Coordinates of C-alpha atoms in Angstrom, one line a residue:
Chain N
M1 CA -43.2 -95.3 -128.6
E2 CA -43.3 -97.6 -125.6
L3 CA -39.6 -98.4 -126.2
Y4 CA -38.6 -94.8 -126.2
F5 CA -40.5 -94.3 -123.0
H6 CA -38.6 -97.0 -121.3
W7 CA -35.2 -95.5 -122.3
F8 CA -36.2 -92.0 -121.3
D9 CA -37.2 -93.7 -118.0
L10 CA -33.9 -95.3 -117.5
L11 CA -32.1 -92.0 -118.4
G12 CA -34.1 -90.0 -115.7
I13 CA -33.2 -92.8 -113.3
A14 CA -29.5 -92.7 -114.2
V15 CA -29.3 -88.9 -113.9
F16 CA -31.1 -88.9 -110.5
A17 CA -28.7 -91.4 -109.4
I18 CA -25.6 -89.3 -110.4
S19 CA -27.1 -86.4 -108.4
G20 CA -27.5 -88.8 -105.5
T21 CA -23.8 -90.1 -105.9
L22 CA -22.5 -86.5 -106.0
A23 CA -24.4 -85.6 -103.0
A24 CA -22.8 -88.6 -101.1
W25 CA -19.5 -87.6 -102.3
R26 CA -19.7 -84.2 -101.0
K27 CA -20.6 -85.5 -97.5
Q28 CA -17.8 -88.0 -97.5
M29 CA -20.0 -91.1 -97.2
D30 CA -18.9 -94.5 -97.6
G31 CA -19.5 -97.0 -100.5
F32 CA -23.0 -98.0 -99.0
G33 CA -24.1 -94.5 -98.3
V34 CA -23.2 -93.7 -102.0
L35 CA -25.4 -96.6 -103.1
V36 CA -28.3 -95.7 -100.9
L37 CA -28.2 -91.9 -101.7
A38 CA -28.0 -92.8 -105.6
T39 CA -31.0 -95.2 -105.2
V40 CA -33.3 -93.1 -103.0
T41 CA -32.7 -90.2 -105.3
A42 CA -33.5 -92.3 -108.4
I43 CA -36.5 -94.3 -107.1
G44 CA -37.6 -92.3 -103.9
G45 CA -40.2 -90.1 -105.6
G46 CA -41.8 -92.8 -107.7
T47 CA -41.9 -95.1 -104.5
I48 CA -43.8 -92.7 -102.4
R49 CA -46.1 -92.0 -105.4
D50 CA -46.9 -95.8 -105.9
L51 CA -47.3 -96.2 -102.1
I52 CA -49.8 -93.4 -101.9
L53 CA -51.9 -94.6 -105.1
D54 CA -51.6 -98.2 -103.5
V55 CA -50.2 -99.7 -106.7
P56 CA -47.3 -102.1 -106.9
V57 CA -44.1 -100.3 -106.4
I58 CA -42.6 -100.3 -109.8
W59 CA -39.0 -101.6 -109.0
L60 CA -40.4 -104.6 -106.9
S61 CA -40.6 -106.5 -110.3
N62 CA -38.0 -104.9 -112.6
N63 CA -34.3 -104.9 -111.8
D64 CA -33.6 -102.7 -114.8
Y65 CA -33.9 -99.7 -112.5
F66 CA -31.1 -101.0 -110.3
Y67 CA -28.7 -101.8 -113.3
A68 CA -29.2 -98.2 -114.5
I69 CA -28.5 -96.9 -110.9
F70 CA -25.5 -99.0 -110.4
A71 CA -24.0 -98.3 -113.9
A72 CA -24.5 -94.5 -113.2
T73 CA -23.0 -94.6 -109.7
A74 CA -20.0 -96.7 -110.9
L75 CA -19.4 -94.2 -113.8
T76 CA -19.7 -91.3 -111.5
I77 CA -17.2 -92.7 -108.9
L78 CA -14.8 -93.5 -111.6
L79 CA -14.9 -90.0 -113.1
V80 CA -14.6 -88.3 -109.9
R81 CA -11.8 -90.6 -108.6
K82 CA -9.8 -89.8 -111.9
R83 CA -10.3 -86.0 -111.1
L84 CA -12.3 -85.8 -114.3
T85 CA -15.0 -83.1 -114.1
I86 CA -18.6 -83.8 -115.1
P87 CA -19.9 -80.9 -117.2
N88 CA -22.7 -79.5 -115.0
N89 CA -24.5 -78.1 -118.0
A90 CA -24.8 -81.7 -119.5
L91 CA -26.0 -83.0 -116.1
Q92 CA -28.7 -80.4 -115.8
I93 CA -30.0 -80.9 -119.3
A94 CA -30.2 -84.6 -118.8
D95 CA -31.9 -84.1 -115.4
A96 CA -34.4 -81.8 -117.2
I97 CA -35.2 -84.6 -119.8
G98 CA -35.5 -87.2 -117.0
L99 CA -37.6 -84.8 -114.8
A100 CA -39.9 -84.1 -117.8
F101 CA -40.5 -87.8 -118.5
F102 CA -40.9 -88.7 -114.6
V103 CA -43.5 -85.9 -114.0
V104 CA -45.8 -86.4 -117.0
M105 CA -45.7 -90.3 -116.4
G106 CA -46.3 -89.9 -112.8
T107 CA -49.3 -87.5 -113.5
Q108 CA -50.5 -90.1 -116.1
K109 CA -50.3 -93.0 -113.6
A110 CA -52.3 -91.1 -111.1
L111 CA -55.1 -90.3 -113.4
D112 CA -55.2 -93.9 -114.4
H113 CA -55.9 -94.7 -111.1
G114 CA -58.8 -92.2 -110.8
T115 CA -57.6 -89.2 -109.0
S116 CA -58.7 -85.7 -109.9
G117 CA -56.5 -83.6 -112.2
F118 CA -55.3 -81.6 -109.2
V119 CA -54.2 -84.6 -107.2
A120 CA -52.5 -86.1 -110.6
I121 CA -50.4 -83.0 -110.8
M122 CA -49.5 -83.4 -107.3
M123 CA -48.5 -86.7 -107.7
G124 CA -46.5 -86.1 -110.8
T125 CA -44.5 -83.4 -109.2
M126 CA -44.0 -85.6 -106.3
S127 CA -42.5 -88.2 -108.7
G128 CA -40.0 -85.7 -109.8
V129 CA -38.9 -83.9 -106.6
C130 CA -39.5 -86.3 -103.6
G131 CA -36.4 -88.4 -104.4
G132 CA -34.3 -85.3 -104.3
M133 CA -35.9 -84.2 -101.1
I134 CA -35.2 -87.4 -99.2
R135 CA -31.4 -87.1 -100.7
D136 CA -31.2 -83.9 -99.1
V137 CA -32.8 -84.9 -95.8
L138 CA -30.3 -87.8 -95.5
C139 CA -27.5 -85.4 -96.2
R140 CA -28.7 -83.2 -93.4
E141 CA -29.8 -80.3 -95.8
I142 CA -32.6 -78.2 -96.3
P143 CA -34.1 -79.6 -99.5
L144 CA -32.7 -78.0 -102.6
V145 CA -36.1 -77.7 -104.1
F146 CA -37.2 -75.2 -101.6
R147 CA -34.4 -72.9 -102.3
G148 CA -35.8 -70.5 -105.0
E149 CA -34.8 -72.3 -108.1
L150 CA -37.4 -72.8 -110.9
Y151 CA -37.6 -76.4 -110.5
A152 CA -40.8 -77.5 -108.8
V153 CA -42.8 -75.1 -110.6
T154 CA -41.7 -76.5 -114.0
C155 CA -43.0 -79.8 -112.9
I156 CA -46.4 -78.1 -112.0
F157 CA -46.4 -76.3 -115.3
G158 CA -45.8 -79.6 -117.4
G159 CA -48.6 -81.4 -115.4
L160 CA -50.9 -78.4 -116.2
V161 CA -50.2 -78.5 -120.0
Y162 CA -50.7 -82.2 -120.1
I163 CA -54.1 -82.3 -118.3
G164 CA -55.3 -79.0 -120.0
L165 CA -54.7 -80.6 -123.2
L166 CA -56.5 -83.8 -122.1
E167 CA -59.4 -81.6 -121.0
L168 CA -59.5 -80.0 -124.4
G169 CA -60.0 -83.4 -126.0
V170 CA -56.5 -83.8 -127.4
G171 CA -55.3 -87.5 -127.5
K172 CA -53.3 -89.0 -124.7
M173 CA -50.1 -89.5 -126.5
P174 CA -49.8 -86.1 -128.1
S175 CA -50.8 -84.4 -124.6
M176 CA -48.1 -86.2 -122.9
L177 CA -45.6 -85.3 -125.5
C178 CA -46.8 -81.5 -125.2
G179 CA -46.6 -81.7 -121.5
M180 CA -43.1 -83.1 -121.5
T181 CA -41.8 -80.6 -124.0
A182 CA -43.4 -77.6 -122.1
L183 CA -41.7 -78.7 -118.9
L184 CA -38.4 -79.3 -120.7
L185 CA -38.5 -75.9 -122.3
L186 CA -39.3 -74.1 -119.3
R187 CA -36.7 -75.9 -117.3
L188 CA -34.1 -75.2 -119.9
A189 CA -35.0 -71.6 -120.0
A190 CA -34.6 -71.5 -116.1
I191 CA -31.2 -73.2 -116.4
R192 CA -30.1 -70.8 -119.3
W193 CA -31.2 -67.5 -117.9
H194 CA -31.2 -68.3 -114.1
L195 CA -34.9 -67.9 -113.5
T196 CA -35.9 -68.0 -109.8
I197 CA -39.1 -67.8 -107.9
P198 CA -39.2 -65.3 -105.0
V199 CA -38.1 -66.7 -101.6
F200 CA -40.6 -66.0 -99.0
G201 CA -38.0 -64.1 -96.9
R202 CA -38.2 -62.2 -93.4
H203 CA -40.4 -59.4 -94.7
G204 CA -42.5 -59.5 -91.7
K205 CA -42.6 -60.2 -88.0
I206 CA -44.3 -62.7 -85.9
D207 CA -45.8 -62.9 -82.5
P208 CA -43.1 -65.0 -80.6
Chain G
M1 CA -73.0 -84.0 -86.5
E2 CA -71.2 -85.3 -89.5
L3 CA -71.2 -81.8 -90.8
Y4 CA -69.6 -80.4 -87.7
F5 CA -66.9 -83.1 -87.9
H6 CA -66.0 -82.0 -91.6
W7 CA -65.6 -78.4 -90.5
F8 CA -63.5 -79.3 -87.4
D9 CA -61.4 -81.4 -89.7
L10 CA -60.8 -78.6 -92.2
L11 CA -60.1 -76.2 -89.3
G12 CA -57.4 -78.6 -88.0
I13 CA -55.9 -78.8 -91.5
A14 CA -55.9 -75.2 -91.9
V15 CA -54.1 -74.5 -88.6
F16 CA -51.4 -77.2 -89.3
A17 CA -51.0 -75.6 -92.6
I18 CA -50.4 -72.2 -91.0
S19 CA -47.8 -73.7 -88.7
G20 CA -46.0 -75.2 -91.8
T21 CA -46.1 -72.0 -93.6
L22 CA -44.5 -70.1 -90.6
A23 CA -41.8 -72.7 -90.4
A24 CA -41.0 -72.2 -94.1
W25 CA -41.0 -68.5 -93.6
R26 CA -38.5 -68.8 -90.7
K27 CA -36.1 -70.8 -92.9
Q28 CA -36.7 -68.3 -95.8
M29 CA -38.0 -71.0 -98.3
D30 CA -39.4 -70.2 -101.6
G31 CA -43.0 -70.4 -102.7
F32 CA -42.8 -74.1 -103.5
G33 CA -41.2 -74.7 -100.3
V34 CA -43.9 -73.0 -98.3
L35 CA -46.7 -75.0 -100.2
V36 CA -45.0 -78.1 -99.4
L37 CA -44.3 -77.4 -95.9
A38 CA -47.8 -76.2 -95.3
T39 CA -49.1 -79.5 -96.9
V40 CA -47.0 -82.0 -95.3
T41 CA -47.7 -80.5 -91.9
A42 CA -51.5 -80.6 -92.5
I43 CA -51.8 -84.0 -94.2
G44 CA -48.5 -85.8 -93.3
G45 CA -49.8 -87.4 -90.2
G46 CA -53.0 -88.7 -91.6
T47 CA -51.2 -90.0 -94.7
I48 CA -48.7 -92.1 -92.7
R49 CA -51.8 -93.5 -90.6
D50 CA -53.5 -94.5 -93.8
L51 CA -50.6 -96.0 -95.4
I52 CA -49.9 -98.2 -92.4
L53 CA -53.6 -99.0 -92.0
D54 CA -53.6 -99.9 -95.8
V55 CA -56.7 -97.8 -96.4
P56 CA -57.1 -95.3 -99.2
V57 CA -55.2 -92.2 -98.3
I58 CA -57.8 -89.6 -97.3
W59 CA -57.1 -86.6 -99.7
L60 CA -56.6 -88.7 -102.8
S61 CA -60.4 -88.2 -103.4
N62 CA -61.1 -85.0 -101.8
N63 CA -59.7 -81.7 -102.9
D64 CA -61.3 -79.9 -99.9
Y65 CA -58.2 -80.5 -98.0
F66 CA -56.1 -78.5 -100.5
Y67 CA -58.5 -75.6 -100.6
A68 CA -58.2 -75.3 -96.9
I69 CA -54.4 -75.7 -97.0
F70 CA -54.0 -73.0 -99.8
A71 CA -56.5 -70.5 -98.3
A72 CA -54.7 -70.8 -95.0
T73 CA -51.3 -70.6 -96.6
A74 CA -52.3 -67.6 -98.7
L75 CA -53.8 -65.7 -95.6
T76 CA -50.8 -66.4 -93.6
I77 CA -48.4 -65.0 -96.3
L78 CA -50.5 -62.0 -96.7
L79 CA -50.5 -61.2 -93.1
V80 CA -46.8 -61.8 -92.6
R81 CA -46.1 -59.7 -95.7
K82 CA -48.3 -56.9 -94.2
R83 CA -46.1 -57.2 -91.1
L84 CA -49.3 -58.0 -89.2
T85 CA -48.8 -60.3 -86.4
I86 CA -50.7 -63.5 -85.8
P87 CA -51.8 -63.8 -82.2
N88 CA -49.8 -66.9 -81.0
N89 CA -52.4 -67.7 -78.4
A90 CA -55.2 -67.8 -81.0
L91 CA -53.0 -70.1 -83.1
Q92 CA -52.3 -72.4 -80.2
I93 CA -56.0 -72.8 -79.3
A94 CA -57.0 -73.4 -82.8
D95 CA -54.3 -76.0 -83.0
A96 CA -55.5 -77.6 -79.9
I97 CA -59.0 -77.9 -81.5
G98 CA -57.6 -79.4 -84.7
L99 CA -55.4 -81.7 -82.7
A100 CA -58.3 -83.0 -80.5
F101 CA -60.3 -83.8 -83.5
F102 CA -57.4 -85.5 -85.7
V103 CA -56.3 -87.7 -82.6
V104 CA -59.7 -89.0 -81.8
M105 CA -60.7 -89.4 -85.5
G106 CA -57.4 -91.3 -86.2
T107 CA -57.9 -93.4 -83.1
Q108 CA -61.4 -94.3 -84.3
K109 CA -60.2 -95.0 -87.8
A110 CA -57.6 -97.5 -86.5
L111 CA -60.3 -99.3 -84.4
D112 CA -62.6 -99.3 -87.4
H113 CA -60.0 -101.5 -89.1
G114 CA -59.6 -103.8 -86.3
T115 CA -56.6 -102.8 -84.4
S116 CA -56.1 -103.3 -80.7
G117 CA -56.9 -100.2 -78.5
F118 CA -53.2 -99.9 -77.9
V119 CA -52.2 -99.6 -81.6
A120 CA -55.3 -97.3 -82.1
I121 CA -54.0 -94.8 -79.6
M122 CA -50.8 -95.0 -81.1
M123 CA -52.2 -94.4 -84.6
G124 CA -54.3 -91.5 -83.3
T125 CA -51.2 -89.9 -81.9
M126 CA -49.4 -90.3 -85.1
S127 CA -52.2 -88.6 -86.9
G128 CA -51.6 -85.6 -84.5
V129 CA -48.0 -85.3 -84.4
C130 CA -46.3 -86.9 -87.6
G131 CA -47.1 -83.9 -89.8
G132 CA -45.3 -81.7 -87.5
M133 CA -42.3 -84.0 -87.2
I134 CA -42.1 -84.2 -91.1
R135 CA -42.1 -80.4 -91.2
D136 CA -39.3 -80.2 -88.6
V137 CA -37.1 -82.7 -90.4
L138 CA -37.5 -80.8 -93.8
C139 CA -36.6 -77.7 -91.9
R140 CA -33.5 -79.5 -90.4
E141 CA -34.7 -79.2 -86.8
I142 CA -35.1 -81.8 -84.2
P143 CA -38.9 -82.4 -83.9
L144 CA -40.5 -79.8 -81.6
V145 CA -42.6 -82.5 -80.1
F146 CA -39.7 -84.2 -78.5
R147 CA -38.6 -81.0 -76.7
G148 CA -40.6 -81.4 -73.5
E149 CA -43.9 -79.6 -74.2
L150 CA -47.0 -81.3 -73.1
Y151 CA -48.4 -81.9 -76.5
A152 CA -48.0 -85.6 -77.7
V153 CA -48.9 -86.7 -74.0
T154 CA -52.4 -85.0 -74.5
C155 CA -52.8 -87.1 -77.7
I156 CA -52.4 -90.2 -75.7
F157 CA -54.5 -89.0 -73.0
G158 CA -57.4 -88.1 -75.4
G159 CA -57.1 -91.5 -77.0
L160 CA -57.0 -93.3 -73.5
V161 CA -60.3 -91.4 -72.4
Y162 CA -62.0 -92.4 -75.7
I163 CA -61.0 -96.0 -75.5
G164 CA -61.7 -96.4 -71.8
L165 CA -65.2 -95.1 -72.2
L166 CA -65.8 -97.4 -75.3
E167 CA -64.6 -100.2 -73.1
L168 CA -67.1 -99.1 -70.4
G169 CA -69.8 -99.5 -72.8
V170 CA -70.4 -95.9 -73.5
G171 CA -71.8 -95.2 -77.0
K172 CA -69.3 -94.1 -79.7
M173 CA -70.3 -90.7 -80.3
P174 CA -70.4 -89.4 -76.5
S175 CA -67.0 -91.3 -76.1
M176 CA -65.5 -89.4 -79.1
L177 CA -66.8 -86.1 -77.6
C178 CA -65.3 -86.8 -74.1
G179 CA -62.1 -88.0 -75.7
M180 CA -61.8 -84.8 -77.7
T181 CA -62.9 -82.5 -74.6
A182 CA -60.3 -84.4 -72.5
L183 CA -57.6 -83.8 -74.9
L184 CA -58.6 -80.2 -75.4
L185 CA -58.7 -79.3 -71.8
L186 CA -55.3 -80.9 -71.1
R187 CA -53.8 -79.2 -74.0
L188 CA -55.2 -75.8 -73.0
A189 CA -54.0 -76.3 -69.4
A190 CA -50.5 -77.0 -70.8
I191 CA -50.7 -73.8 -72.8
R192 CA -52.0 -71.7 -69.8
W193 CA -49.5 -73.1 -67.3
H194 CA -46.6 -74.0 -69.3
L195 CA -46.9 -77.7 -68.2
T196 CA -43.9 -79.7 -69.4
I197 CA -42.8 -83.3 -69.1
P198 CA -39.4 -84.1 -67.9
V199 CA -36.5 -84.0 -70.5
F200 CA -34.5 -87.1 -70.4
G201 CA -31.1 -85.3 -69.7
R202 CA -27.6 -86.0 -69.1
H203 CA -28.2 -87.7 -65.7
G204 CA -25.9 -90.8 -66.5
K205 CA -22.9 -91.6 -68.3
I206 CA -22.4 -94.4 -71.0
D207 CA -19.6 -96.7 -72.1
P208 CA -18.2 -94.9 -75.3
Chain Y
M1 CA -37.8 -123.5 -84.1
E2 CA -40.6 -121.0 -84.8
L3 CA -40.6 -120.2 -81.0
Y4 CA -36.8 -119.5 -81.1
F5 CA -37.6 -117.3 -84.0
H6 CA -40.0 -115.3 -82.1
W7 CA -37.5 -114.8 -79.2
F8 CA -34.7 -113.7 -81.6
D9 CA -37.3 -111.2 -83.1
L10 CA -37.9 -109.7 -79.7
L11 CA -34.3 -109.7 -78.9
G12 CA -33.5 -107.8 -82.0
I13 CA -36.4 -105.4 -81.4
A14 CA -35.4 -104.7 -77.8
V15 CA -31.7 -104.0 -78.8
F16 CA -32.7 -101.6 -81.5
A17 CA -35.0 -100.0 -79.0
I18 CA -32.1 -99.5 -76.6
S19 CA -30.0 -97.9 -79.3
G20 CA -33.0 -95.4 -80.1
T21 CA -33.3 -94.7 -76.4
L22 CA -29.6 -93.9 -76.1
A23 CA -29.8 -91.6 -79.1
A24 CA -32.7 -89.7 -77.7
W25 CA -30.7 -89.4 -74.4
R26 CA -27.7 -87.8 -76.1
K27 CA -30.0 -85.2 -77.8
Q28 CA -31.7 -84.7 -74.4
M29 CA -35.2 -85.4 -75.7
D30 CA -38.3 -85.7 -73.4
G31 CA -40.0 -88.9 -72.4
F32 CA -42.2 -88.9 -75.5
G33 CA -39.1 -88.3 -77.7
V34 CA -37.5 -91.2 -76.1
L35 CA -40.4 -93.6 -76.9
V36 CA -40.7 -92.5 -80.5
L37 CA -37.0 -92.8 -81.1
A38 CA -37.0 -96.3 -79.5
T39 CA -40.0 -97.3 -81.4
V40 CA -39.0 -96.1 -85.0
T41 CA -35.5 -97.5 -84.7
A42 CA -37.1 -100.8 -83.4
I43 CA -39.8 -101.2 -86.0
G44 CA -39.1 -98.4 -88.8
G45 CA -37.1 -100.8 -91.1
G46 CA -39.8 -103.6 -90.9
T47 CA -42.6 -101.1 -91.5
I48 CA -41.1 -99.5 -94.6
R49 CA -40.3 -103.1 -95.8
D50 CA -44.0 -104.2 -95.2
L51 CA -45.3 -101.0 -96.8
I52 CA -43.2 -101.6 -100.0
L53 CA -44.1 -105.3 -100.2
D54 CA -47.8 -104.3 -99.6
V55 CA -48.4 -106.8 -96.9
P56 CA -50.1 -105.9 -93.5
V57 CA -47.5 -104.1 -91.2
I58 CA -46.3 -106.6 -88.6
W59 CA -47.0 -104.8 -85.4
L60 CA -50.5 -103.8 -86.3
S61 CA -51.8 -107.1 -85.0
N62 CA -49.2 -107.9 -82.5
N63 CA -48.6 -106.0 -79.2
D64 CA -45.5 -108.1 -78.1
Y65 CA -43.3 -105.9 -80.0
F66 CA -44.4 -102.9 -78.0
Y67 CA -43.8 -104.8 -74.8
A68 CA -40.3 -105.5 -75.9
I69 CA -39.7 -101.9 -76.7
F70 CA -41.2 -100.6 -73.5
A71 CA -39.3 -103.0 -71.5
A72 CA -35.9 -102.3 -72.9
T73 CA -36.6 -98.5 -72.9
A74 CA -37.7 -98.6 -69.3
L75 CA -34.6 -100.6 -68.4
T76 CA -32.3 -98.4 -70.4
I77 CA -33.5 -95.2 -68.7
L78 CA -33.2 -96.8 -65.3
L79 CA -29.7 -97.9 -65.9
V80 CA -28.6 -94.4 -67.2
R81 CA -30.5 -92.7 -64.4
K82 CA -28.6 -94.7 -61.9
R83 CA -25.2 -93.8 -63.8
L84 CA -24.7 -97.4 -64.4
T85 CA -22.9 -97.9 -67.7
I86 CA -24.2 -100.3 -70.4
P87 CA -21.2 -102.4 -71.7
N88 CA -20.9 -101.2 -75.3
N89 CA -19.6 -104.5 -76.4
A90 CA -22.6 -106.5 -75.1
L91 CA -24.9 -104.0 -76.9
Q92 CA -22.9 -104.6 -80.1
I93 CA -23.1 -108.3 -79.9
A94 CA -26.9 -108.3 -79.2
D95 CA -27.3 -105.9 -82.0
A96 CA -25.4 -108.2 -84.4
I97 CA -27.6 -111.0 -83.2
G98 CA -30.8 -109.2 -83.9
L99 CA -29.7 -107.8 -87.2
A100 CA -28.6 -111.3 -88.5
F101 CA -32.1 -112.3 -87.6
F102 CA -34.0 -109.3 -89.2
V103 CA -32.2 -109.3 -92.2
V104 CA -32.6 -112.9 -93.1
M105 CA -36.2 -112.9 -92.1
G106 CA -36.7 -109.8 -94.2
T107 CA -35.1 -111.3 -97.2
Q108 CA -37.3 -114.3 -96.7
K109 CA -40.5 -112.3 -96.5
A110 CA -39.7 -110.6 -99.7
L111 CA -39.0 -113.9 -101.6
D112 CA -42.2 -115.2 -100.2
H113 CA -44.1 -112.4 -102.0
G114 CA -42.5 -113.1 -105.2
T115 CA -39.7 -110.6 -105.6
S116 CA -36.4 -111.4 -107.4
G117 CA -33.4 -112.5 -105.2
F118 CA -31.7 -109.1 -105.8
V119 CA -34.8 -107.1 -104.5
A120 CA -35.2 -109.6 -101.8
I121 CA -31.4 -108.8 -100.4
M122 CA -32.2 -105.1 -100.7
M123 CA -35.5 -105.5 -98.8
G124 CA -33.6 -107.7 -96.0
T125 CA -31.1 -104.9 -95.8
M126 CA -33.7 -102.2 -95.5
S127 CA -35.3 -104.3 -92.6
G128 CA -32.0 -104.1 -90.9
V129 CA -30.8 -100.5 -91.6
C130 CA -33.9 -98.2 -92.1
G131 CA -34.9 -98.0 -88.4
G132 CA -31.5 -96.6 -87.6
M133 CA -31.6 -94.2 -90.5
I134 CA -34.8 -92.8 -89.5
R135 CA -33.4 -92.6 -85.8
D136 CA -30.4 -90.7 -87.2
V137 CA -32.6 -88.3 -89.3
L138 CA -34.9 -87.5 -86.4
C139 CA -31.6 -86.6 -84.3
R140 CA -30.6 -84.4 -87.2
E141 CA -27.6 -86.6 -87.8
I142 CA -26.3 -88.2 -91.0
P143 CA -27.1 -91.8 -90.8
L144 CA -24.4 -93.7 -89.2
V145 CA -24.7 -96.4 -91.5
F146 CA -23.2 -94.3 -94.2
R147 CA -20.1 -93.5 -92.2
G148 CA -17.8 -96.2 -93.0
E149 CA -18.5 -99.2 -90.5
L150 CA -18.8 -102.6 -91.8
Y151 CA -22.6 -102.8 -90.9
A152 CA -24.8 -102.6 -94.1
V153 CA -22.4 -104.7 -95.9
T154 CA -22.8 -107.6 -93.5
C155 CA -26.5 -107.4 -94.1
I156 CA -25.9 -107.7 -98.0
F157 CA -23.4 -110.6 -97.3
G158 CA -25.9 -112.5 -95.1
G159 CA -28.6 -112.1 -97.7
L160 CA -26.3 -113.4 -100.6
V161 CA -25.3 -116.4 -98.5
Y162 CA -28.9 -117.2 -97.7
I163 CA -30.1 -116.8 -101.3
G164 CA -27.1 -118.5 -102.7
L165 CA -27.6 -121.6 -100.7
L166 CA -31.3 -121.5 -101.8
E167 CA -30.2 -121.5 -105.5
L168 CA -28.0 -124.4 -104.8
G169 CA -30.9 -126.4 -103.7
V170 CA -30.3 -126.2 -99.9
G171 CA -33.5 -126.3 -97.7
K172 CA -35.1 -123.2 -96.5
M173 CA -34.2 -123.6 -92.9
P174 CA -30.5 -124.5 -93.1
S175 CA -30.1 -121.8 -95.7
M176 CA -31.6 -119.2 -93.4
L177 CA -29.4 -120.5 -90.4
C178 CA -26.3 -120.2 -92.5
G179 CA -27.2 -116.7 -93.7
M180 CA -27.6 -115.6 -90.2
T181 CA -24.4 -117.2 -89.1
A182 CA -22.6 -115.8 -91.9
L183 CA -23.9 -112.4 -91.2
L184 CA -23.4 -112.7 -87.7
L185 CA -19.7 -113.9 -87.9
L186 CA -18.8 -111.0 -90.4
R187 CA -20.3 -108.4 -88.2
L188 CA -18.7 -109.8 -85.0
A189 CA -15.4 -109.9 -86.9
A190 CA -16.0 -106.4 -87.9
I191 CA -16.6 -105.2 -84.4
R192 CA -13.6 -107.1 -83.1
W193 CA -11.1 -105.8 -85.6
H194 CA -12.6 -102.5 -86.6
L195 CA -13.0 -103.4 -90.1
T196 CA -14.3 -100.4 -92.3
I197 CA -15.1 -99.9 -95.9
P198 CA -13.6 -97.0 -97.8
V199 CA -15.1 -93.7 -97.4
F200 CA -15.9 -92.0 -100.7
G201 CA -13.8 -88.8 -100.0
R202 CA -12.7 -85.8 -101.7
H203 CA -10.5 -87.5 -104.2
G204 CA -11.6 -85.6 -107.2
K205 CA -13.1 -82.2 -108.1
I206 CA -16.2 -81.4 -109.7
D207 CA -17.5 -78.7 -112.0
P208 CA -19.5 -76.3 -109.7

């Protein structure tokens, strides 16, 4: 089980790194920019979570994460240079798998350090979305995750399912698997049927 | 006294959350973006302060902050949806009260952890302004606090009054109240008479 | 030796503060914005490094850094106000000296806290470039360091030379000096002959 977890973790890291690489490519950054974007997208969320929980930042003592990031980045550059297309659907599905893993593991980590369930769900969601937010800020974009896609909400949903089952007395491992599955299914449904959440638009006016 | 402090704290949090909600509204973000903007505006400054001081981040063990944020956000969305206007003056005055509280409490927290008075004033000011700076960066704006309004300067002033009185041997509680009052009065004067600080403009040229 | 180190450190801080001041000047920020930009450019990289390593943030207990920042900022404003030009070459050379110092010291600090050589080089590079990245984000620019100049790569090179010599059994002090010198020479060469690294441009296409 533990071993599977490690591979899911690296899969999530790699997919996030690809999304950072592609963002850097769109902004015509240099090789260093590509590496930084790939890296912060992949490990930014977990880093902020660990800093706030005041636990050792995970990649300080494990180079595996960087191997996954560099491999994913190199592969992406190669594909893009060769004018090959990366199937967007495959990317989104891999991203959903990585996200499911990151969010539930992040929630678990917060619970392990004694936070309330509410804060734990928030930390899990941060693990999943903050990397992409930093990526977008460095690219001078308003974070994609604020733009109406059903993405962050799936994180909150997965965390709720996980914590709900724990509260009901279900064991840790089955609760985690259910939380991940629930998140994954909702995210896949959102990708398949283009589900959105309402954008908080200009429906009112405000005293200037 | 302690109890009053807690209410002022929540008032400050709520007002900062409103300003984050309104910023998200202007940028037409979705419901998740609204919550994130409200939350980082409200607790971003205190979080950075706590991380740098290496003390437990305050909201990790207290959900009250989130209740205040969610209530303020929900109320703001409701008002804006109903095309009701939020009187800007009331907002600014509430913001000034919250700011006075945040800054002096932040200064105090830094002093408690053994920093110099100079660093303590800096940490107090960070508590007051960093949340808004993150809000503006996420909205892809240059931080408002750099734009000439007498805002950050009132934070520094409040911190100076507080630390100055402590140095003169005045007790902790009266010093805090004086610091808050000084900050509040200067900020209210700045709002009333539109006081500004000089913008560092294009008065010179530079070797390209 | 220690004493020289302290002066190099303050030189690096001061030069980074000048670059922050000039960035704020270009964006017509107010006096507070100038100070914040100067400060985050100067100490931002070291702060992030210290937070991630979970060691006390260096400027919490030492006001010298702020004196250097304020002196550099005041001098820069004075020069710019008087329409005097700051020779860009002098700035770049001073920046290179400060950078060489920051990066090798940051690498050393990470090694002291038990990270792998790989992570140590990354932390050293972060010490050198993150301040400028925050400066650019606050100015609503895509970080300069992603734009093709040979800057971050010199940091990685300096770190590699330092760690490589340590691995070969060379003493700590000569290794540090060689790492700094290597970084400095490569950076000066990059300035002199406008060396660049390839920008990752629109050579491919991607499935939208």
